[in-house]
Amino acid sequence: MATAIIKGLEKTDFEILVAGHDPEKTARQAENLSVRALAKQSDLVAEADLVVLGVKPQVLPAVLEQLDFHQPIISMAAGVSLERLAGMTNSSLPLIRIMPNINAQILQSTTAICRNQHVDDQLLDLAKTITDSFGSTFDIAEKDFDSFTALTGSGPAYIYLFIEALALAGVKHGLPKSQALDIVTQTVLASAQNLSQGKDSPHDLIDKISSPGGTTIAGLVDLEKTGLSASVISSIDTTIARAKEL
């Protein structure tokens, strides 16, 4: 995810510094990304005006206890609240929490953002400049981060499963798997663009596709008979419940 963010920032005026637990590996990555590597994380904290934490949640406490922050922090550690982050750093620091998703890899992330009371509007706008460089940013109340993560973090996996199922249906009825997958992928992509760029709701578009007594309505009735909507909602409920357990 950190690599995706750096690639998104290539078109901005930020000077990017990186530091990791393995200096040699970090140096190689920095060279590939055309950014400046520092030998130690403490050197980065001493020099940077803004720190973005790309650290896994389970090792975050051990990393942060060795560092003395004086600047604003952006954290993308899943499940680590602003209150908890303040306890691991400094309660008076401006702290921003973000949650990107896998589509940051193609600079199309759907990213949530929230802030603590020490972050002013100017700093928030700066943070959004960063997150907008690799996708779209949504202001989300921190209490809703688990719901957001279920929809956008886990949601792509559920969408991929649906795409795979449609492609397998094509294979069942005689299409080669690669061709079926290409057809379904393009259909899903264009359908999402149609929804995003137009004024119709999903319900409106379904009505436009479904002719009275036609093939689409027959398939839709069967999907509901087997519980598609209930299954999707249940999967999100389960995802959120699991997130609260972690």
Coordinates of C-alpha atoms in Angstrom, one line a residue:
M1 CA 0.0 0.0 0.0
A2 CA 2.9 2.4 0.8
T3 CA 4.3 1.8 -2.7
A4 CA 0.9 2.6 -4.3
I5 CA 0.7 5.9 -2.3
I6 CA 4.2 6.8 -3.4
K7 CA 3.3 6.2 -7.1
G8 CA 0.2 8.3 -6.6
L9 CA 2.4 11.1 -5.2
E10 CA 4.7 11.1 -8.3
K11 CA 2.6 13.9 -9.8
T12 CA 2.7 16.1 -6.7
D13 CA 5.4 18.5 -5.4
F14 CA 6.0 16.5 -2.2
E15 CA 9.5 15.4 -1.4
I16 CA 9.2 11.8 -0.3
L17 CA 11.4 10.1 2.3
V18 CA 11.2 6.5 3.2
A19 CA 12.6 4.3 6.0
G20 CA 11.9 0.7 7.0
H21 CA 13.1 -1.9 9.4
D22 CA 15.5 -3.4 6.7
P23 CA 17.7 -0.5 5.4
E24 CA 19.1 -2.5 2.4
K25 CA 15.6 -3.5 1.2
T26 CA 14.3 0.0 1.7
A27 CA 17.2 1.4 -0.3
R28 CA 16.4 -0.9 -3.2
Q29 CA 12.7 0.1 -3.1
A30 CA 13.6 3.7 -2.9
E31 CA 15.8 3.5 -5.9
N32 CA 13.0 1.8 -7.9
L33 CA 10.5 4.4 -6.8
S34 CA 12.9 7.4 -7.3
V35 CA 12.6 8.6 -3.7
R36 CA 15.1 9.2 -0.9
A37 CA 15.8 6.4 1.6
L38 CA 17.0 7.1 5.1
A39 CA 18.9 4.5 7.1
K40 CA 16.8 4.7 10.2
Q41 CA 13.1 5.4 11.0
S42 CA 14.3 7.8 13.7
D43 CA 16.1 9.8 11.0
L44 CA 12.9 10.1 9.0
V45 CA 10.9 11.3 12.0
A46 CA 13.5 13.9 12.8
E47 CA 13.5 15.3 9.2
A48 CA 9.9 14.9 7.9
D49 CA 7.1 17.5 8.1
L50 CA 4.5 14.8 7.9
V51 CA 4.7 11.1 8.6
V52 CA 2.6 8.4 6.9
L53 CA 2.7 5.1 8.8
G54 CA 2.6 2.1 6.6
V55 CA 3.2 -0.3 9.5
K56 CA 1.2 -3.5 10.2
P57 CA -1.1 -3.1 13.2
Q58 CA 0.5 -6.0 15.1
V59 CA 4.0 -4.5 15.1
L60 CA 2.9 -0.8 15.3
P61 CA 3.3 -0.5 19.1
A62 CA 6.9 -1.9 19.0
V63 CA 7.8 0.5 16.2
L64 CA 6.3 3.6 17.7
E65 CA 7.7 3.2 21.1
Q66 CA 11.2 3.8 19.7
L67 CA 10.3 7.0 17.9
D68 CA 9.8 10.6 19.1
F69 CA 7.2 12.3 16.9
H70 CA 6.8 16.0 16.7
Q71 CA 4.8 16.4 13.5
P72 CA 1.4 15.3 12.2
I73 CA 0.9 11.6 11.5
I74 CA -1.3 9.8 9.0
S75 CA -1.9 6.2 9.9
M76 CA -3.4 3.5 7.7
A77 CA -3.1 0.7 10.3
A78 CA -6.3 -1.3 10.2
G79 CA -8.2 -1.3 13.5
V80 CA -6.0 1.2 15.3
S81 CA -8.2 4.1 16.5
L82 CA -7.1 7.7 16.8
E83 CA -7.3 7.4 20.6
R84 CA -5.1 4.3 20.6
L85 CA -2.6 6.0 18.2
A86 CA -2.5 9.0 20.5
G87 CA -1.6 6.8 23.4
M88 CA 1.3 5.3 21.4
T89 CA 2.6 8.6 20.2
N90 CA 1.7 11.9 21.8
S91 CA -1.8 13.0 22.7
S92 CA -1.3 16.5 21.5
L93 CA -0.2 15.6 18.0
P94 CA -2.5 16.1 14.9
L95 CA -3.5 12.6 13.9
I96 CA -5.3 11.5 10.8
R97 CA -6.6 8.0 10.1
I98 CA -7.1 6.7 6.6
M99 CA -8.2 3.4 5.2
P100 CA -7.4 2.7 1.5
N101 CA -8.3 -0.4 -0.4
I102 CA -6.6 -2.8 -2.8
N103 CA -7.5 -0.6 -5.8
A104 CA -4.8 1.8 -4.7
Q105 CA -2.6 -0.5 -6.8
I106 CA -4.1 1.1 -9.9
L107 CA -4.5 4.6 -8.3
Q108 CA -8.2 4.0 -7.9
S109 CA -8.5 3.5 -4.1
T110 CA -11.7 4.2 -2.2
T111 CA -10.2 5.7 0.9
A112 CA -11.8 6.8 4.2
I113 CA -10.4 9.6 6.2
C114 CA -11.0 11.1 9.7
R115 CA -9.1 13.3 12.1
N116 CA -8.6 14.1 15.8
Q117 CA -9.3 17.5 17.3
H118 CA -5.8 18.8 16.7
V119 CA -6.1 18.6 12.9
D120 CA -7.2 21.9 11.3
D121 CA -8.9 22.2 7.9
Q122 CA -5.7 23.1 6.1
L123 CA -3.9 20.0 7.3
L124 CA -7.0 17.9 6.4
D125 CA -7.0 19.3 2.9
L126 CA -3.3 18.4 2.6
A127 CA -4.0 14.9 3.7
K128 CA -6.8 14.7 1.1
T129 CA -4.4 15.8 -1.5
I130 CA -2.3 12.8 -0.7
T131 CA -5.2 10.3 -0.6
D132 CA -6.8 11.8 -3.8
S133 CA -3.5 11.2 -5.6
F134 CA -4.2 7.4 -5.5
G135 CA -8.0 7.4 -5.7
S136 CA -11.1 9.0 -4.1
T137 CA -11.5 10.1 -0.5
F138 CA -14.5 10.0 1.7
D139 CA -14.9 11.8 5.0
I140 CA -16.1 9.0 7.4
A141 CA -16.9 9.2 11.1
E142 CA -14.4 7.0 12.9
K143 CA -17.2 5.0 14.4
D144 CA -18.1 3.9 10.9
F145 CA -14.7 2.8 9.8
D146 CA -15.5 -0.9 10.3
S147 CA -18.5 -0.6 8.1
F148 CA -16.5 1.3 5.5
T149 CA -13.8 -1.3 5.6
A150 CA -16.3 -4.1 5.2
L151 CA -17.7 -2.4 2.0
T152 CA -14.4 -1.3 0.4
G153 CA -11.7 -3.4 2.0
S154 CA -13.5 -6.7 1.9
G155 CA -16.0 -5.8 -0.7
P156 CA -13.7 -6.2 -3.7
A157 CA -13.2 -9.9 -2.7
Y158 CA -17.0 -10.4 -2.7
I159 CA -17.2 -8.7 -6.1
Y160 CA -14.4 -10.9 -7.5
L161 CA -16.3 -13.9 -6.3
F162 CA -19.4 -12.8 -8.1
I163 CA -17.3 -12.1 -11.3
E164 CA -15.8 -15.6 -11.0
A165 CA -19.3 -17.2 -10.6
L166 CA -20.6 -15.4 -13.7
A167 CA -17.5 -16.5 -15.6
L168 CA -18.0 -20.1 -14.5
A169 CA -21.6 -19.9 -15.7
G170 CA -20.3 -18.9 -19.1
V171 CA -18.0 -21.9 -19.0
K172 CA -20.9 -24.2 -18.1
H173 CA -22.7 -23.0 -21.2
G174 CA -19.7 -23.5 -23.6
L175 CA -17.5 -20.3 -23.4
P176 CA -13.8 -20.7 -22.8
K177 CA -12.9 -19.5 -19.3
S178 CA -10.5 -16.7 -20.4
Q179 CA -13.1 -15.4 -22.8
A180 CA -15.9 -15.6 -20.2
L181 CA -13.8 -13.8 -17.7
D182 CA -13.0 -11.0 -20.1
I183 CA -16.6 -10.6 -21.0
V184 CA -17.8 -10.5 -17.4
T185 CA -15.0 -8.1 -16.3
Q186 CA -15.8 -5.6 -19.1
T187 CA -19.5 -5.9 -18.2
V188 CA -18.9 -5.2 -14.5
L189 CA -16.5 -2.3 -15.3
A190 CA -19.0 -0.7 -17.7
S191 CA -21.9 -1.2 -15.4
A192 CA -20.1 0.5 -12.5
Q193 CA -19.2 3.4 -14.8
N194 CA -22.8 3.7 -16.0
L195 CA -24.0 3.9 -12.4
S196 CA -21.2 6.3 -11.4
Q197 CA -21.6 8.7 -14.4
G198 CA -25.3 8.6 -14.8
K199 CA -28.3 9.7 -12.7
D200 CA -30.0 6.4 -12.4
S201 CA -30.0 4.4 -9.2
P202 CA -29.3 0.6 -9.3
H203 CA -33.0 0.0 -9.0
D204 CA -33.7 2.3 -12.0
L205 CA -31.1 0.5 -14.1
I206 CA -32.5 -2.9 -13.1
D207 CA -35.9 -1.8 -14.2
K208 CA -34.5 -0.6 -17.6
I209 CA -32.9 -4.0 -18.2
S210 CA -35.8 -6.1 -17.1
S211 CA -38.5 -6.6 -19.8
P212 CA -41.9 -7.9 -18.6
G213 CA -41.9 -11.6 -18.8
G214 CA -38.3 -11.6 -20.1
T215 CA -35.1 -13.5 -19.4
T216 CA -33.6 -10.9 -16.9
I217 CA -36.5 -10.8 -14.6
A218 CA -36.6 -14.6 -14.5
G219 CA -32.9 -14.7 -13.5
L220 CA -33.5 -11.9 -10.9
V221 CA -36.3 -13.8 -9.3
D222 CA -34.1 -16.9 -9.1
L223 CA -31.3 -14.9 -7.5
E224 CA -33.7 -13.6 -4.8
K225 CA -35.2 -17.1 -4.4
T226 CA -31.7 -18.3 -3.5
G227 CA -31.1 -15.3 -1.3
L228 CA -28.5 -13.1 -3.0
S229 CA -29.4 -9.9 -1.3
A230 CA -29.7 -11.5 2.1
S231 CA -26.4 -13.3 1.6
V232 CA -24.5 -10.2 0.6
I233 CA -25.9 -8.2 3.6
S234 CA -25.1 -11.1 5.9
S235 CA -21.5 -11.3 4.7
I236 CA -21.1 -7.6 5.5
D237 CA -22.6 -8.1 8.9
T238 CA -20.1 -11.0 9.5
T239 CA -17.2 -8.9 8.3
I240 CA -18.0 -6.0 10.6
A241 CA -18.5 -8.4 13.6
R242 CA -15.1 -9.9 12.9
A243 CA -13.4 -6.5 12.6
K244 CA -14.8 -5.6 16.1
E245 CA -13.3 -8.8 17.5
L246 CA -9.8 -7.9 16.4

